[in-house]
Short mmCIF file of C-alpha atoms in Angstrom, two decimals:
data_model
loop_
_atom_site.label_atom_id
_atom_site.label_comp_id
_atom_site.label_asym_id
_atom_site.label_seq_id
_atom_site.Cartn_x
_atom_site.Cartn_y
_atom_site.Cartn_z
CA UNK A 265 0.00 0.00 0.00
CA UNK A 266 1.06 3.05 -1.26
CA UNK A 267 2.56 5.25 2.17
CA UNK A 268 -0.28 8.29 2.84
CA UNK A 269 -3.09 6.20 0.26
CA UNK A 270 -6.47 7.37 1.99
CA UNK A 271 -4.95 7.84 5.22
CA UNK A 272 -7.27 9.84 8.41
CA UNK A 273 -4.34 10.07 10.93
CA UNK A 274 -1.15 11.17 11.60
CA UNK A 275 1.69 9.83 14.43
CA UNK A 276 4.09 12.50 15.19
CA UNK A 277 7.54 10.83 16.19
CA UNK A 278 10.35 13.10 17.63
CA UNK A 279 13.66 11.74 15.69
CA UNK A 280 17.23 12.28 17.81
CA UNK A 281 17.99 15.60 15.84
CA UNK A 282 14.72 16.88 17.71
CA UNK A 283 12.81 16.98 14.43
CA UNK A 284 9.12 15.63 13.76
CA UNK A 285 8.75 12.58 11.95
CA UNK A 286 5.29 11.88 10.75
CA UNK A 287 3.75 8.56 9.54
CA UNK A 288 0.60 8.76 8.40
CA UNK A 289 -1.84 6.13 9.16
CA UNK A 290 -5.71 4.74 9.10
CA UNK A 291 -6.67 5.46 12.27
CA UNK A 292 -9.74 2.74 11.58
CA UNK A 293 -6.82 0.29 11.63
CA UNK A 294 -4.93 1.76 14.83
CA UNK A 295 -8.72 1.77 16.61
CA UNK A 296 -8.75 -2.06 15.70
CA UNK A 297 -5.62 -3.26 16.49
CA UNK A 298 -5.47 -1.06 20.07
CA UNK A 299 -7.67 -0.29 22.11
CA UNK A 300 -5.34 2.54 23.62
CA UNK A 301 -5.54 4.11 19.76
CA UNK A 302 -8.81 3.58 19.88
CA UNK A 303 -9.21 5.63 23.50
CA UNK A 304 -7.22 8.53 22.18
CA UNK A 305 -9.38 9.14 18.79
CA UNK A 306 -12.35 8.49 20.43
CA UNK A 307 -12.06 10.83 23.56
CA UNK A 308 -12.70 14.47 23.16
CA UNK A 309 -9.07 15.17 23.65
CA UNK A 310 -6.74 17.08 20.88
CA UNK A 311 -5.73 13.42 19.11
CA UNK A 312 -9.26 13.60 18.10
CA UNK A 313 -9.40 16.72 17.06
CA UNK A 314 -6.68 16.83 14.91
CA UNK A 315 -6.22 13.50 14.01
CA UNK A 316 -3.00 13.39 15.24
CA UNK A 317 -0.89 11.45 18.03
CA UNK A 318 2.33 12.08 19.37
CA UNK A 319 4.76 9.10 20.09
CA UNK A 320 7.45 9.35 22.79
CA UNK A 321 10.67 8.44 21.74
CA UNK A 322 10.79 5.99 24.67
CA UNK A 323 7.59 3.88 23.24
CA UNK A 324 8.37 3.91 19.76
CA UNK A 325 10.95 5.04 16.82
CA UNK A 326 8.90 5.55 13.83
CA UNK A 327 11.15 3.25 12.04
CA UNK A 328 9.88 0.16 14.70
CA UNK A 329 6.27 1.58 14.59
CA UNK A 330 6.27 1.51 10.97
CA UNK A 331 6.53 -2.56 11.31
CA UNK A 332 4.29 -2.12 14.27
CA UNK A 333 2.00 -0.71 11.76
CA UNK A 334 2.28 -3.14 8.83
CA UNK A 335 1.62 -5.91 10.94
CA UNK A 336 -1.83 -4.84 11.91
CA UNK A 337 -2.75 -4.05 8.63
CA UNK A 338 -5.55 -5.83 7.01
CA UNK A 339 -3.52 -8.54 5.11
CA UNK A 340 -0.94 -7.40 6.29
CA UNK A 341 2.49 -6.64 4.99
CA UNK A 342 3.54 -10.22 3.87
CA UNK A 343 7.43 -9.18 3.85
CA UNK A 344 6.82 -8.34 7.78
CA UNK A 345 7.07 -10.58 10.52
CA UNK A 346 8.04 -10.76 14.02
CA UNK A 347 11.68 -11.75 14.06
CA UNK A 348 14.83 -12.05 16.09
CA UNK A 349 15.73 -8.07 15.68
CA UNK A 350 12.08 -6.88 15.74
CA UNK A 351 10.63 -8.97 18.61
CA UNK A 352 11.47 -6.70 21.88
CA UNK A 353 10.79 -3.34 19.95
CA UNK A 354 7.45 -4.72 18.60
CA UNK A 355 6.84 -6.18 22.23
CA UNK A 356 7.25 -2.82 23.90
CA UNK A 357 4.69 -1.15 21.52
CA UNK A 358 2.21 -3.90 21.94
CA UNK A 359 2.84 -3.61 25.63
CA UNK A 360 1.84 0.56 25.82
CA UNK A 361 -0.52 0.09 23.48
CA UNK A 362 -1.90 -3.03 24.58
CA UNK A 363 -2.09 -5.29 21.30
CA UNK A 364 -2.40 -8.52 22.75
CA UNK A 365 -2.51 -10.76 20.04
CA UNK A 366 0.67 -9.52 18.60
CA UNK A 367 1.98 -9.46 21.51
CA UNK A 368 2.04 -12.97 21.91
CA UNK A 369 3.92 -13.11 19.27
CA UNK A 370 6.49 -11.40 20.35
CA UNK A 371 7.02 -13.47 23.73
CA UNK A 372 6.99 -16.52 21.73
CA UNK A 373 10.01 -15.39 19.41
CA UNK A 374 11.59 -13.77 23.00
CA UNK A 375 11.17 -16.90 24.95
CA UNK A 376 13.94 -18.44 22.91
CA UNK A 377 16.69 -16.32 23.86
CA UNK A 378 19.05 -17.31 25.65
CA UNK A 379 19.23 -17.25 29.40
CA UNK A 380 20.99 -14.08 30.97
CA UNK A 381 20.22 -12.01 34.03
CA UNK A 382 18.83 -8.69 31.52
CA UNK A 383 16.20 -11.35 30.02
CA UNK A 384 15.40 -12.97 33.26
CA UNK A 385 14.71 -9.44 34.80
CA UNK A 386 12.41 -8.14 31.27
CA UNK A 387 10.25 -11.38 31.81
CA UNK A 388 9.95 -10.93 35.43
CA UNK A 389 9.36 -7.18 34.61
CA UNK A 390 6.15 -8.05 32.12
CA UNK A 391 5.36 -10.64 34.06
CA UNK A 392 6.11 -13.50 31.37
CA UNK A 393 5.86 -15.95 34.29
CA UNK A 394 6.74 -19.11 31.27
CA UNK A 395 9.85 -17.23 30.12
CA UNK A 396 10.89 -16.59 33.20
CA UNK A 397 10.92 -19.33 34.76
CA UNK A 398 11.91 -21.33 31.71
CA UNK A 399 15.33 -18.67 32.00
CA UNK A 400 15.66 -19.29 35.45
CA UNK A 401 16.00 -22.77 35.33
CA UNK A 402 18.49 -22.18 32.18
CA UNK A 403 21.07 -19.65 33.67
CA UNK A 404 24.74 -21.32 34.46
CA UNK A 405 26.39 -18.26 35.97
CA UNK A 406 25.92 -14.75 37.19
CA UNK A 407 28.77 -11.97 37.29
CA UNK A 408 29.27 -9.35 39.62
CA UNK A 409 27.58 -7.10 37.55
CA UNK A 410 24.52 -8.91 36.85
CA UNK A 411 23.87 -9.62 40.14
CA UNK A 412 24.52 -5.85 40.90
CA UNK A 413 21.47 -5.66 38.24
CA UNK A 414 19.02 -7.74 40.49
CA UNK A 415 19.06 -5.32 43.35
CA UNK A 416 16.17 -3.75 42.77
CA UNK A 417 14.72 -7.43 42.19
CA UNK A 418 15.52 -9.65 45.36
CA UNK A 419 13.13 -12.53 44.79
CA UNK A 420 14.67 -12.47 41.07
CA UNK A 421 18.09 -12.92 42.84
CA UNK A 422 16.30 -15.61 45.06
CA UNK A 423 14.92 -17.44 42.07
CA UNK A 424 18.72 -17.50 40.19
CA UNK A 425 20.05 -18.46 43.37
CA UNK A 426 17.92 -21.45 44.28
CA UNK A 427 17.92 -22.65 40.14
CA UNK A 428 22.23 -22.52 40.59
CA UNK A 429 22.57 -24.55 43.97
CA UNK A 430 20.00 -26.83 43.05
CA UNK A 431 21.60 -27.57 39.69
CA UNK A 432 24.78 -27.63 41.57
CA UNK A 433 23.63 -30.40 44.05
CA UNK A 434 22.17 -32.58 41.15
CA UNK A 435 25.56 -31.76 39.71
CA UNK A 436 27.53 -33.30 42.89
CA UNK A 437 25.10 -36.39 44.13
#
């Protein structure tokens, strides 16, 4: 589909430089897929007034919502999919915007990589109980500076623990 072809909507991304990006979009689509989207076009706020929503850099670059976007699309873009390098940026979007069934995606393409403290904290973070404790039982070693990481987590520094000394006494008996 042709970029701007009978588009409503506009999302408003600030780039690095400080300068607007804008995508423009169906919002019918967007009010679909999300039922966030579909809050801020509905309400009587400014989105819906000017048909226009501003992205925080910290949701969404408009390079990562522009897969977001294709995604959603009625038959989709085919060339699109969730992937290895698109899985946690896609996940975050679905996440604020709360697009469950993509989502799931997402956590099933994330649930395959491999076990580290960062990944163990994300899943506990989002509360992928399966991942995590699929990660936990996984992990082999922490460093200093993961476990540093798990401060503000002690029942994720529990959960390593316990998964290392009992693999270490199946290890010894």
């Amino acid at each position: 589909m042709a970029q701007g072809f009978a588009t409503d909507a506009a999302l408003v991304f600030v780039d690095g430089d400080g300068e607007d990006q804008v995508l423009n979009v169906h919002s019918a689509v967007l009010r679909i897929a999300s039922p966030v989207l579909n809050a801020m076009f509905e309400s009587g706020m400014q989105e819906k007034q000017l048909m226009r929503i501003r992205i925080c850099p910290s949701v969404a670059s408009k390079e990562d919502f522009e897969q977001f976007y294709n995604l959603v699309l009625p038959f989709g873009a085919r060339d699109f999919k969730v992937c290895v390098d698109n899985a946690l940026s896609l996940f975050r979007i679905c996440v604020y915007f709360q697009v469950e069934h993509l989502k799931a995606e997402c956590v099933a393409i994330l649930e395959n990589f491999p076990s580290n403290v960062e990944w163990i904290l994300f899943a506990h973070k989002h509360g992928l109980k399966d991942m995590y404790s699929s990660m936990v039982r996984q992990i082999s070693s922490v460093t200093e500076a993961e476990f540093a990481q798990m401060q503000e987590a002690p029942e994720v520094a529990f959960d390593i623990v316990a998964a290392l000394f009992s693999r270490a006494a199946l290890l010894s008996s």
